[in-house]
Tab-separated table of C-alpha atoms in Angstrom:
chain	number	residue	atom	x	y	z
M	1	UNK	CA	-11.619	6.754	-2.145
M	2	UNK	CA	-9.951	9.058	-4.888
M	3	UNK	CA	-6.442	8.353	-4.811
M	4	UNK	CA	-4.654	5.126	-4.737
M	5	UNK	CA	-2.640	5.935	-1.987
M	6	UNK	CA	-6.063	5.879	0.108
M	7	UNK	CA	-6.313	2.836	-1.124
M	8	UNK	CA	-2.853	1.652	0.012
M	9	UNK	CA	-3.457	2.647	3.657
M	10	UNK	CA	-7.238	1.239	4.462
M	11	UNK	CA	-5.589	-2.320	3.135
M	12	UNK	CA	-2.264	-1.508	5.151
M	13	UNK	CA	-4.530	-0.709	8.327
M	14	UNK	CA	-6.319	-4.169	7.518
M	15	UNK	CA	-2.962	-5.982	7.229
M	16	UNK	CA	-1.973	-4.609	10.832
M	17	UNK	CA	-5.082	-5.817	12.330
M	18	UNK	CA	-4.623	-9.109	10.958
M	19	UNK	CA	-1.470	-9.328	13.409
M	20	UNK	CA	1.255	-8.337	10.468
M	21	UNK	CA	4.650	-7.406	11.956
M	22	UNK	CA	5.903	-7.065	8.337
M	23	UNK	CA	4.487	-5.410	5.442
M	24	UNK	CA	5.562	-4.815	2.060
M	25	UNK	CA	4.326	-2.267	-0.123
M	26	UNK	CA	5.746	-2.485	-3.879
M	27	UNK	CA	4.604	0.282	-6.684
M	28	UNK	CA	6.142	-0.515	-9.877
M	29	UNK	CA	4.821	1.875	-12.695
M	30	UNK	CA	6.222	0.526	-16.573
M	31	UNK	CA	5.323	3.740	-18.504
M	32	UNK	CA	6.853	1.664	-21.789
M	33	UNK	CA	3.797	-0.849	-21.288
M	34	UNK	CA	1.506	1.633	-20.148
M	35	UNK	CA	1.172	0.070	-16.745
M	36	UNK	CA	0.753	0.649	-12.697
M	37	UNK	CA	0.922	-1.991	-10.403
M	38	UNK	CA	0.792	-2.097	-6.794
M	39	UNK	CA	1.327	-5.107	-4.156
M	40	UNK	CA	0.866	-5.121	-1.129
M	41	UNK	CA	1.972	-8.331	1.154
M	42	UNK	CA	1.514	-8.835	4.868
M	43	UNK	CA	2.386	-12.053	7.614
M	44	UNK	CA	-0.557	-11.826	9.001
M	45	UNK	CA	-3.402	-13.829	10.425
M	46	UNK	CA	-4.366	-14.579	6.268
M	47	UNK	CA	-7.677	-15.833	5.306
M	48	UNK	CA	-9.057	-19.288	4.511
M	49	UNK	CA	-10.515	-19.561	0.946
M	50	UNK	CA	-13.860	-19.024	2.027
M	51	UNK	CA	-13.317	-15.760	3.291
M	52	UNK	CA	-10.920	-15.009	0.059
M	53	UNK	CA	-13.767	-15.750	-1.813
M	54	UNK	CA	-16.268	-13.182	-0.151
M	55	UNK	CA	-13.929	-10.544	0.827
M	56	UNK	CA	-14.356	-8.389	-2.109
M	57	UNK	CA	-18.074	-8.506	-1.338
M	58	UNK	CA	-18.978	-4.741	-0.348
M	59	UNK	CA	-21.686	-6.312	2.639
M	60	UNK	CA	-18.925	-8.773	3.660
M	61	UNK	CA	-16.420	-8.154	6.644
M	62	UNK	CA	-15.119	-9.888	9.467
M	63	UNK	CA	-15.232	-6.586	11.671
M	64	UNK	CA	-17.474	-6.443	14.874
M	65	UNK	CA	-18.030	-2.671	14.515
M	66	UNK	CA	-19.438	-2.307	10.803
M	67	UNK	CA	-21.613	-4.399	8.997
M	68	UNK	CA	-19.901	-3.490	5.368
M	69	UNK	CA	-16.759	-4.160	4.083
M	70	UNK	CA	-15.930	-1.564	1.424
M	71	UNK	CA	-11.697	-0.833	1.011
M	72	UNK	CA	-10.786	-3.990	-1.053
M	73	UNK	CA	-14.221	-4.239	-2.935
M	74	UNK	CA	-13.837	-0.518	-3.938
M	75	UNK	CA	-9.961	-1.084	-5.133
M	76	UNK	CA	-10.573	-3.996	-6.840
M	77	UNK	CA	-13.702	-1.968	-8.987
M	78	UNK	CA	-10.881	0.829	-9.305
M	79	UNK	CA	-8.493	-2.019	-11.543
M	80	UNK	CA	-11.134	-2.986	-13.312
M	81	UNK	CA	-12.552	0.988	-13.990
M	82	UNK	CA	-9.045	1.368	-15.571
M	83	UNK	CA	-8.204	-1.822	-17.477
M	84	UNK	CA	-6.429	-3.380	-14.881
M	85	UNK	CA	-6.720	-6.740	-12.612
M	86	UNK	CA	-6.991	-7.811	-9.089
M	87	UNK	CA	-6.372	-10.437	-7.084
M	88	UNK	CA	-6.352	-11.731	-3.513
M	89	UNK	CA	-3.610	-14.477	-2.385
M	90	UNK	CA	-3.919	-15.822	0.726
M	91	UNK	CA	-2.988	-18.204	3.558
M	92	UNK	CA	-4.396	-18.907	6.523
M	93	UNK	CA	-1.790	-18.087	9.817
M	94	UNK	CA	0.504	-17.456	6.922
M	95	UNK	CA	-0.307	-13.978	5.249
M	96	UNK	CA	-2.052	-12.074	2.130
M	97	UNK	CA	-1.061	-10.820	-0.660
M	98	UNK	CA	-3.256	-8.550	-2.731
M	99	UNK	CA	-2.000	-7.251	-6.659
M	100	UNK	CA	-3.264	-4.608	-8.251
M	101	UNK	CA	-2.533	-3.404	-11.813
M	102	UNK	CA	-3.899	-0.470	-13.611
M	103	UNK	CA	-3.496	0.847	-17.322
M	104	UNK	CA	-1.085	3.505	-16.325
M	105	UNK	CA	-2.876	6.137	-19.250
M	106	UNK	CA	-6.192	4.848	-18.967
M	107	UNK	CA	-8.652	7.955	-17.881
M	108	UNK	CA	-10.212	6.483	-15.400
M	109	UNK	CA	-7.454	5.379	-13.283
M	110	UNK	CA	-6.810	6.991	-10.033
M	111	UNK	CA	-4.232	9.399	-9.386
M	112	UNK	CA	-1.852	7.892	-6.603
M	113	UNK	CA	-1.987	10.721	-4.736
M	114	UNK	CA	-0.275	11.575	-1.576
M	115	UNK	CA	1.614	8.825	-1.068
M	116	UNK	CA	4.260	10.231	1.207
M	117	UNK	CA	1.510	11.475	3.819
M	118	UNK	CA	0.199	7.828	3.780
M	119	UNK	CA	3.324	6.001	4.309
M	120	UNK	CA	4.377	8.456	7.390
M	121	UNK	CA	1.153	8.506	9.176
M	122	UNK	CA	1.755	4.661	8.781
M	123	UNK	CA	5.369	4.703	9.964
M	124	UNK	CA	4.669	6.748	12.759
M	125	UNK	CA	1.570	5.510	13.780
M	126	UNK	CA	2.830	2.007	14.062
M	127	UNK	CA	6.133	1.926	15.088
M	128	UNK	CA	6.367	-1.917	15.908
M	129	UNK	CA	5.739	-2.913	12.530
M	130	UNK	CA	8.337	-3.355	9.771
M	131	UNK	CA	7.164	-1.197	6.674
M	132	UNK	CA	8.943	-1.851	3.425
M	133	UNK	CA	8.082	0.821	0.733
M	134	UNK	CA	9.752	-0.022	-3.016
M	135	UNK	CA	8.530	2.359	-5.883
M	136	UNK	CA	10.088	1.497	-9.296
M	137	UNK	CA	9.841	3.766	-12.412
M	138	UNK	CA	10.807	2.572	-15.647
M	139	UNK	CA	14.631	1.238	-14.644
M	140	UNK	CA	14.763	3.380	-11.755
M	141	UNK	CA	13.558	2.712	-7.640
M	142	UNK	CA	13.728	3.979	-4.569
M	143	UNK	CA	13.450	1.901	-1.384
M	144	UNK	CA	12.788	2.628	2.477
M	145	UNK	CA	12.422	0.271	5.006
M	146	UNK	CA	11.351	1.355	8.483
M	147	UNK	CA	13.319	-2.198	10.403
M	148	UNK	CA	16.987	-0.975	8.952
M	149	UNK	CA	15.433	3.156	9.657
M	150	UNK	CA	14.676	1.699	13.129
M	151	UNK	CA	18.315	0.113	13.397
M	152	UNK	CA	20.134	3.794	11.912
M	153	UNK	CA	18.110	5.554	14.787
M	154	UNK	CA	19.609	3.804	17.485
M	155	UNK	CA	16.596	4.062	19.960
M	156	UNK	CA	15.330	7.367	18.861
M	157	UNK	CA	11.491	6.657	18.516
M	158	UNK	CA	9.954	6.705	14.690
M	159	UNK	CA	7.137	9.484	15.936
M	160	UNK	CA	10.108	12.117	16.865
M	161	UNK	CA	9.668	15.355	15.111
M	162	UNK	CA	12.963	15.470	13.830
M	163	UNK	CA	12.356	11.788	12.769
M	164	UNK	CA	9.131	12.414	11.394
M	165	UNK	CA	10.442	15.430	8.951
M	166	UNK	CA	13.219	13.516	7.964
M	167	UNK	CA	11.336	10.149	7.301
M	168	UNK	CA	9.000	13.241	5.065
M	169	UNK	CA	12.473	14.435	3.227
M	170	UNK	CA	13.849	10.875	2.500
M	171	UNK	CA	10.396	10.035	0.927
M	172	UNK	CA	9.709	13.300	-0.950
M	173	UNK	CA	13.531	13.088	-2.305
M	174	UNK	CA	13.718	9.529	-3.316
M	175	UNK	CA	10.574	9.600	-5.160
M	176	UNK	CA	11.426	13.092	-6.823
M	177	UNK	CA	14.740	11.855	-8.379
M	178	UNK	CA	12.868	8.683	-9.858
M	179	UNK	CA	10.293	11.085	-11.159
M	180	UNK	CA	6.568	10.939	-9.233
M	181	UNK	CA	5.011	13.338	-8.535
M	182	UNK	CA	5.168	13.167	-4.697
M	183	UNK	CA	2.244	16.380	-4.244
């Protein structure tokens, strides 16, 4: 994977097969410590420690239709690439949380990429879960969260056109005015 945001949705898309109805995703990039950190935290199925402890084993997975495991073994070999730490918190029947954090200058880091394109094919490709999306820069954030979106809309499905290009506008604008680069 070559951008972060790639990242982001391949653990996402594990979360929601692990049963999570909520998931947060929080970016929080300190340019004043030269950092990027990302967290991801789902209510899902979780993982005993076992399986914590071989999950970021590339020829490990608990899927029935692939015999390798690659998304979190590759992210966690993108913190370290870039200075930067990884780790894996979870509970079984209660969730998992996985933290990343990169050296925000280092060279090698990945670019986050597209991250509005991730978040909307994962807003409107799972409607019944909550999605919580918080991106901090320095002392400014921007927020979205698809249960109080869902609550605004008043019925009208997430995967509406006129949905989906606004969901596109609020992302693109909120992360414009707190300065990323939203492609």
């Amino acid at each position: 994977m070559q951008e972060l945001s790639l990242h982001i949705l391949d653990i996402v898309e594990n979360s929601i097969i692990a049963g999570a109805k909520d998931i947060g995703i929080k970016i929080r990039e300190d340019l004043n410590k030269d950092q990027l950190s990302i967290e991801i935290k789902d209510n899902g199925k979780g993982m005993d420690k076992e399986v914590v402890e071989k999950v970021l084993d590339p020829f490990y997975t608990t899927r029935t239709t692939r015999k390798v495991g690659l998304g979190l073994s590759l992210f966690a070999e993108a913190t370290r690439r870039s200075n930067g730490n990884f780790t894996i918190n979870s509970t079984k029947e209660e969730g998992t949380t996985i933290q990343a954090t990169f050296q925000h200058s280092n060279i090698d880091r990945q670019p986050l990429g597209n991250i509005i394109d991730t978040m909307v094919t994962l807003i409107i490709g799972n409607p019944e879960i909550n999605l919580s999306y918080y991106h901090k820069r320095d002392d400014l954030d921007f927020s979205l969260n698809t249960s109080e979106l869902k609550k605004a809309l008043d019925g009208v499905p997430l995967d509406n056109p006129v949905v989906v290009r606004f969901i596109r506008g609020i992302f693109k604008e909120g992360l414009e005015e707190i300065g990323v680069n939203s492609w």
